[in-house]
Short mmCIF file of C-alpha atoms in Angstrom, two decimals:
data_model
loop_
_atom_site.label_atom_id
_atom_site.label_comp_id
_atom_site.label_asym_id
_atom_site.label_seq_id
_atom_site.Cartn_x
_atom_site.Cartn_y
_atom_site.Cartn_z
CA MET A 216 -2.38 -17.89 -54.56
CA GLN A 217 0.17 -19.16 -52.05
CA THR A 218 0.09 -17.92 -48.47
CA THR A 219 1.18 -18.88 -44.99
CA LEU A 220 -2.27 -18.04 -43.57
CA ALA A 221 -3.57 -21.60 -43.12
CA GLN A 222 -2.39 -21.62 -39.51
CA TYR A 223 -5.00 -18.93 -38.79
CA ASN A 224 -8.00 -20.89 -40.09
CA GLU A 225 -11.09 -20.68 -37.93
CA THR A 226 -11.27 -23.28 -35.18
CA GLN A 227 -13.85 -26.00 -35.81
CA SER A 228 -14.64 -26.57 -32.12
CA GLN A 229 -18.33 -27.21 -31.45
CA ASP A 230 -18.15 -25.81 -27.90
CA SER A 231 -20.15 -22.68 -27.19
CA PHE A 232 -16.96 -20.96 -25.98
CA ALA A 233 -13.66 -21.85 -27.67
CA LEU A 234 -10.29 -20.16 -27.98
CA GLN A 235 -9.48 -19.25 -31.56
CA ASN A 236 -6.08 -18.44 -30.13
CA SER A 237 -4.77 -17.17 -26.82
CA LYS A 238 -6.11 -13.66 -27.48
CA LEU A 239 -9.31 -14.30 -29.45
CA LEU A 240 -12.53 -15.96 -28.22
CA LYS A 241 -15.02 -17.64 -30.53
CA VAL A 242 -18.61 -17.92 -29.26
CA ARG A 243 -21.22 -20.10 -31.03
CA LEU A 244 -24.49 -18.22 -30.60
CA ASP A 245 -26.63 -21.12 -31.85
CA GLN A 246 -26.23 -22.56 -28.37
CA VAL A 247 -26.11 -19.59 -26.02
CA THR A 248 -26.93 -15.95 -25.40
CA VAL A 249 -23.92 -14.05 -24.12
CA GLN A 250 -23.13 -10.98 -22.08
CA ALA A 251 -19.81 -9.47 -23.14
CA LYS A 252 -17.71 -6.41 -22.46
CA LEU A 253 -18.98 -3.52 -24.56
CA GLY A 254 -16.71 -2.98 -27.56
CA SER A 255 -15.11 -6.44 -27.40
CA MET A 256 -16.60 -7.68 -30.70
CA VAL A 257 -13.97 -7.85 -33.44
CA ALA A 258 -15.86 -9.98 -36.03
CA TYR A 259 -18.95 -12.12 -36.50
CA GLN A 260 -20.62 -14.38 -39.06
CA GLY A 261 -24.33 -15.01 -39.31
CA GLU A 262 -27.30 -13.06 -37.99
CA VAL A 263 -26.04 -11.46 -34.80
CA GLY A 264 -27.59 -8.70 -32.71
CA PHE A 265 -25.99 -6.46 -30.09
CA GLU A 266 -27.82 -4.46 -27.43
CA HIS A 267 -27.04 -2.80 -24.14
CA ALA A 268 -27.26 -5.36 -21.37
CA GLY A 269 -28.87 -2.94 -18.93
CA SER A 270 -28.07 -2.48 -15.26
CA GLY A 271 -29.39 -5.85 -14.08
CA GLY A 272 -32.20 -4.53 -11.91
CA MET A 273 -32.68 -1.88 -9.25
CA SER A 274 -30.46 -3.55 -6.65
CA LYS A 275 -27.49 -3.74 -9.03
CA MET A 276 -28.20 -0.22 -10.28
CA LEU A 277 -27.92 1.09 -6.72
CA LYS A 278 -24.69 -0.85 -6.18
CA LYS A 279 -23.36 0.67 -9.36
CA ALA A 280 -24.16 4.15 -8.07
CA VAL A 281 -22.38 3.44 -4.77
CA THR A 282 -19.28 1.75 -6.18
CA GLY A 283 -18.64 4.03 -9.14
CA ASP A 284 -18.62 3.90 -12.91
CA GLY A 285 -16.91 1.15 -14.91
CA GLN A 286 -17.03 -1.01 -18.01
CA ALA A 287 -20.39 -1.60 -19.70
CA LEU A 288 -21.79 -4.91 -20.90
CA MET A 289 -23.61 -5.79 -24.09
CA LYS A 290 -26.02 -8.64 -24.80
CA VAL A 291 -25.15 -10.71 -27.87
CA THR A 292 -27.86 -12.86 -29.50
CA GLY A 293 -28.61 -14.52 -32.83
CA THR A 294 -27.24 -17.37 -34.93
CA GLY A 295 -23.69 -17.89 -36.08
CA GLU A 296 -20.51 -17.01 -34.29
CA VAL A 297 -18.96 -13.91 -32.81
CA PHE A 298 -15.29 -13.26 -32.07
CA LEU A 299 -14.40 -11.31 -28.93
CA ALA A 300 -11.13 -9.77 -27.74
CA ASP A 301 -9.87 -6.87 -25.64
CA ALA A 302 -6.59 -5.08 -26.45
CA ALA A 303 -4.93 -8.40 -27.39
CA GLN A 304 -4.95 -9.51 -23.77
CA ASP A 305 -4.72 -13.23 -22.94
CA ILE A 306 -8.06 -15.06 -22.61
CA HIS A 307 -8.80 -17.86 -20.15
CA LEU A 308 -11.93 -20.03 -20.02
CA ILE A 309 -13.61 -21.26 -16.85
CA TYR A 310 -16.63 -23.58 -16.88
CA LEU A 311 -18.82 -23.23 -13.79
CA GLU A 312 -20.91 -26.18 -12.65
CA ASP A 313 -23.35 -24.74 -10.11
CA ASP A 314 -20.38 -22.89 -8.64
CA GLN A 315 -19.10 -19.35 -8.20
CA ILE A 316 -16.01 -17.30 -8.97
CA THR A 317 -15.22 -13.74 -7.97
CA CYS A 318 -13.62 -11.50 -10.60
CA ASN A 319 -11.96 -8.18 -11.04
CA GLY A 320 -14.69 -6.57 -13.17
CA PRO A 321 -12.57 -5.22 -16.05
CA ASN A 322 -11.03 -8.69 -16.43
CA VAL A 323 -14.41 -10.22 -17.35
CA LEU A 324 -14.62 -10.55 -21.14
CA ALA A 325 -17.84 -12.57 -21.53
CA PHE A 326 -20.14 -15.08 -19.85
CA GLU A 327 -23.22 -17.08 -20.72
CA ALA A 328 -26.40 -15.14 -20.02
CA GLY A 329 -27.72 -17.88 -17.71
CA ILE A 330 -24.99 -17.10 -15.18
CA ASP A 331 -26.08 -14.70 -12.45
CA TRP A 332 -23.78 -11.86 -11.44
CA ASP A 333 -23.67 -9.41 -8.56
CA ILE A 334 -21.40 -6.76 -7.08
CA GLN A 335 -19.84 -7.50 -3.72
CA ARG A 336 -17.28 -6.05 -1.36
CA SER A 337 -13.86 -7.70 -1.32
CA GLY A 338 -11.56 -7.62 1.66
CA GLY A 339 -14.06 -7.92 4.49
CA GLY A 340 -14.41 -4.85 6.64
CA ALA A 341 -14.21 -1.15 5.87
CA SER A 342 -11.44 -0.03 3.59
CA THR A 343 -9.26 3.03 3.86
CA LEU A 344 -10.56 3.87 0.40
CA ALA A 345 -13.85 5.59 -0.23
CA GLY A 346 -16.39 2.90 -1.00
CA GLY A 347 -14.04 0.03 -0.22
CA LEU A 348 -12.89 -2.61 -2.68
CA TYR A 349 -15.51 -4.18 -4.92
CA SER A 350 -15.58 -7.13 -7.29
CA MET A 351 -17.98 -9.09 -9.46
CA ALA A 352 -19.37 -12.45 -8.36
CA LEU A 353 -20.48 -14.87 -11.11
CA LYS A 354 -22.59 -17.85 -10.09
CA GLY A 355 -24.32 -20.70 -11.88
CA THR A 356 -23.53 -23.13 -14.68
CA GLY A 357 -21.85 -22.15 -17.93
CA TRP A 358 -18.77 -20.59 -19.49
CA VAL A 359 -16.95 -17.50 -18.28
CA ALA A 360 -14.08 -15.90 -20.22
CA VAL A 361 -11.63 -13.71 -18.31
CA ILE A 362 -8.66 -11.73 -19.62
CA SER A 363 -5.19 -11.06 -18.26
CA ASP A 364 -2.55 -8.55 -19.27
CA GLY A 365 0.07 -11.22 -19.97
CA PRO A 366 0.37 -14.86 -18.85
CA PRO A 367 -0.94 -15.18 -15.26
CA VAL A 368 0.04 -17.41 -12.36
CA LEU A 369 -2.43 -19.72 -10.57
CA LEU A 370 -1.76 -19.78 -6.83
CA ASN A 371 -3.11 -22.38 -4.39
CA VAL A 372 -4.08 -20.29 -1.37
CA ALA A 373 -4.26 -23.33 0.94
CA GLN A 374 -0.53 -23.98 0.61
CA ALA A 375 0.70 -20.74 2.18
CA PRO A 376 -0.48 -17.25 3.19
CA THR A 377 -1.21 -15.57 -0.14
CA PHE A 378 -1.34 -11.86 -1.00
CA ALA A 379 -1.78 -9.95 -4.25
CA ASP A 380 -1.97 -6.40 -5.49
CA ALA A 381 -5.61 -5.42 -5.93
CA GLN A 382 -5.01 -4.58 -9.59
CA ALA A 383 -3.25 -7.86 -10.32
CA ALA A 384 -5.75 -10.34 -8.82
CA ILE A 385 -7.97 -11.43 -11.72
CA THR A 386 -10.31 -14.03 -10.23
CA TRP A 387 -10.58 -16.52 -7.37
CA SER A 388 -12.61 -19.62 -6.62
CA SER A 389 -15.62 -19.98 -4.33
CA GLY A 390 -13.76 -21.50 -1.37
CA VAL A 391 -11.45 -18.51 -1.01
CA GLN A 392 -11.92 -15.70 1.53
CA THR A 393 -10.39 -12.25 1.16
CA ALA A 394 -9.22 -9.59 3.61
CA LEU A 395 -7.43 -6.27 3.28
CA LYS A 396 -3.81 -6.02 4.37
CA THR A 397 -2.18 -2.63 4.88
CA ASP A 398 1.61 -2.61 4.76
CA VAL A 399 2.50 0.33 7.01
CA ASN A 400 6.23 -0.42 6.86
CA LEU A 401 6.26 -0.22 3.08
CA LYS A 402 4.42 3.10 3.22
CA SER A 403 6.99 4.45 5.66
CA LEU A 404 9.87 3.13 3.58
CA ILE A 405 8.67 4.75 0.39
CA GLY A 406 7.68 7.93 2.16
CA LYS A 407 4.28 8.16 0.54
CA SER A 408 1.27 6.02 -0.18
CA SER A 409 1.77 3.38 -2.84
CA GLY A 410 -0.48 0.81 -4.50
CA GLU A 411 1.55 -1.90 -2.78
CA THR A 412 0.64 -0.60 0.69
CA ILE A 413 -2.88 -2.03 0.32
CA GLN A 414 -3.10 -5.67 -0.68
CA LEU A 415 -5.68 -8.42 -0.81
CA ALA A 416 -5.03 -11.39 1.47
CA PHE A 417 -6.41 -14.76 0.35
CA SER A 418 -7.16 -17.76 2.57
CA GLY A 419 -9.29 -20.89 2.62
CA GLN A 420 -9.45 -23.68 0.05
CA GLY A 421 -9.03 -22.84 -3.63
CA TRP A 422 -7.03 -20.70 -6.00
CA VAL A 423 -6.45 -17.14 -7.13
CA LEU A 424 -5.35 -16.15 -10.64
CA VAL A 425 -2.88 -13.24 -10.72
CA GLN A 426 -1.81 -11.33 -13.85
CA PRO A 427 1.76 -10.04 -14.28
CA SER A 428 0.66 -6.43 -14.67
CA GLU A 429 -1.13 -3.61 -12.91
CA GLY A 430 -1.12 -1.17 -15.79
CA GLN A 431 -3.39 -1.99 -18.73
CA VAL A 432 -6.61 -2.67 -16.82
CA ALA A 433 -6.06 0.36 -14.58
CA ALA A 434 -5.33 2.61 -17.54
CA MET A 435 -8.38 1.41 -19.45
CA THR A 436 -10.60 1.92 -16.42
CA ALA A 437 -9.27 5.43 -15.90
CA GLY A 438 -9.82 6.18 -19.57
CA SER A 439 -13.49 5.24 -19.28
CA GLY A 440 -14.01 8.02 -16.77
CA GLY A 441 -14.62 5.83 -13.75
CA GLY A 442 -13.02 6.17 -10.37
CA SER A 443 -9.79 4.25 -9.84
CA GLY A 444 -9.80 3.32 -6.16
CA ALA A 445 -6.91 1.02 -5.22
CA GLY A 446 -6.94 -0.57 -8.63
CA GLY A 447 -9.06 -2.80 -10.84
CA ILE A 448 -11.05 -4.12 -7.90
CA GLY A 449 -11.43 -0.61 -6.52
CA GLY A 450 -14.44 1.65 -6.60
CA SER A 451 -14.73 1.65 -10.39
CA ILE A 452 -15.06 -2.13 -10.69
CA GLY A 453 -18.22 -2.71 -8.83
CA GLY A 454 -20.20 -0.48 -11.18
CA LEU A 455 -19.63 -2.79 -14.13
CA LEU A 456 -22.60 -1.47 -16.08
CA ARG A 457 -23.68 1.93 -17.26
CA GLY A 458 -27.38 2.22 -16.55
#
């Protein structure tokens, strides 16, 4: 048989997390246990088990109740490899070395189980939205895979005042601080409230990754039955797990 399929052969990388291609993640379970977005498995080889990851303890369960409902996580264990993806969105790998990143919850595809996570408020003080803006902090050592709806841009927040739509900001590094910015003039110009009237302001030393879309993550979150807030980092994000 003659085919043109050889270009799609499985990657032979020995890393625990490796990109099969820009939209498909390969995880070697011989080396790690993984927490991944529920429903993100598209294929696996070997003896692999999937179970609900749970709420992460009483404290996180309470934060989930306060911040709203959102995407659920599953625990993936066993031997072999599992392939993960989410709606053919682009996948990006970040290796933490005793460090922390903050993520828009629905943009988290998978992370090594040894990495600790928590729900935190983004934007500093009280928001004009019920519950404020919430995000997911990941801290420790190991791989994290995040997704973007299209090729993102990496902005150095130390170079200039930096702002992003709350739905478009995917993740930012540990040296970055956030605040809420309300654009009253834009609201007056449009004549009604708009997603662009509330933005996240970034400062400090580090970077923020911004996707070129507000739609897919927001639509998927709304479809799951969670609250929408200002966007992906809104009330529905913080509650990343169903108890």
